[in-house]
Amino acid sequence: MKRIWFILIVALFSNLAFTANKEGRFVQKDNLFPRVEITTSLGKVTLELDRSRAPITVNNFLTYV
């Protein structure tokens, strides 16, 4: 019985991993300086990312936002 539950849980999480959106919803491919707003308990912080200096890092960060 435990084995069946284990297989079902693994299948569920595998399905979720493969159907997840690989690219962020708000990735701005044509914008060299995209802005991201982070809201914390102490207030809002706005970040301006520089895609011309670090394109891979900016794209990676935007996929996680």
XYZ file of C-alpha atoms in Angstrom:
65
model
C 0.000 0.000 0.000
C 2.836 2.386 0.833
C 4.415 1.632 -2.508
C 1.246 2.626 -4.385
C 1.048 5.942 -2.516
C 4.706 6.589 -3.217
C 4.242 5.929 -6.932
C 1.175 8.194 -7.054
C 2.986 11.040 -5.305
C 6.031 10.723 -7.578
C 3.776 10.699 -10.645
C 1.942 13.812 -9.433
C 5.110 15.795 -8.797
C 6.669 14.619 -12.056
C 3.605 15.831 -13.916
C 3.775 19.213 -12.178
C 7.462 19.585 -12.997
C 6.985 18.852 -16.697
C 3.925 21.066 -17.116
C 5.415 24.066 -15.316
C 5.958 27.185 -17.393
C 9.638 27.242 -18.301
C 9.730 30.971 -18.892
C 8.453 33.702 -16.626
C 5.178 35.394 -17.447
C 6.634 38.892 -17.367
C 9.965 38.424 -19.128
C 10.573 41.567 -21.159
C 12.811 40.317 -23.961
C 13.049 43.628 -25.817
C 13.648 45.835 -22.753
C 17.342 46.390 -21.911
C 16.549 47.730 -18.435
C 13.552 45.844 -17.004
C 12.290 46.916 -13.589
C 11.157 44.586 -10.831
C 9.269 45.686 -7.729
C 9.796 43.675 -4.546
C 7.283 44.183 -1.748
C 8.418 43.404 1.804
C 7.030 44.083 5.247
C 9.250 47.180 5.397
C 8.072 48.623 2.090
C 8.647 48.379 -1.639
C 11.990 48.140 -3.427
C 12.314 48.746 -7.165
C 15.211 47.103 -8.984
C 16.397 48.108 -12.424
C 18.253 45.278 -14.129
C 20.957 45.912 -16.743
C 20.571 43.351 -19.516
C 23.391 44.888 -21.591
C 25.973 44.019 -18.898
C 24.559 40.681 -17.672
C 22.012 39.276 -20.130
C 22.076 35.676 -18.909
C 21.773 36.671 -15.255
C 18.912 39.095 -15.924
C 16.979 36.556 -17.992
C 17.520 33.900 -15.336
C 16.349 36.263 -12.576
C 13.251 37.226 -14.538
C 12.255 33.591 -15.013
C 12.119 33.195 -11.224
C 10.139 36.360 -10.584
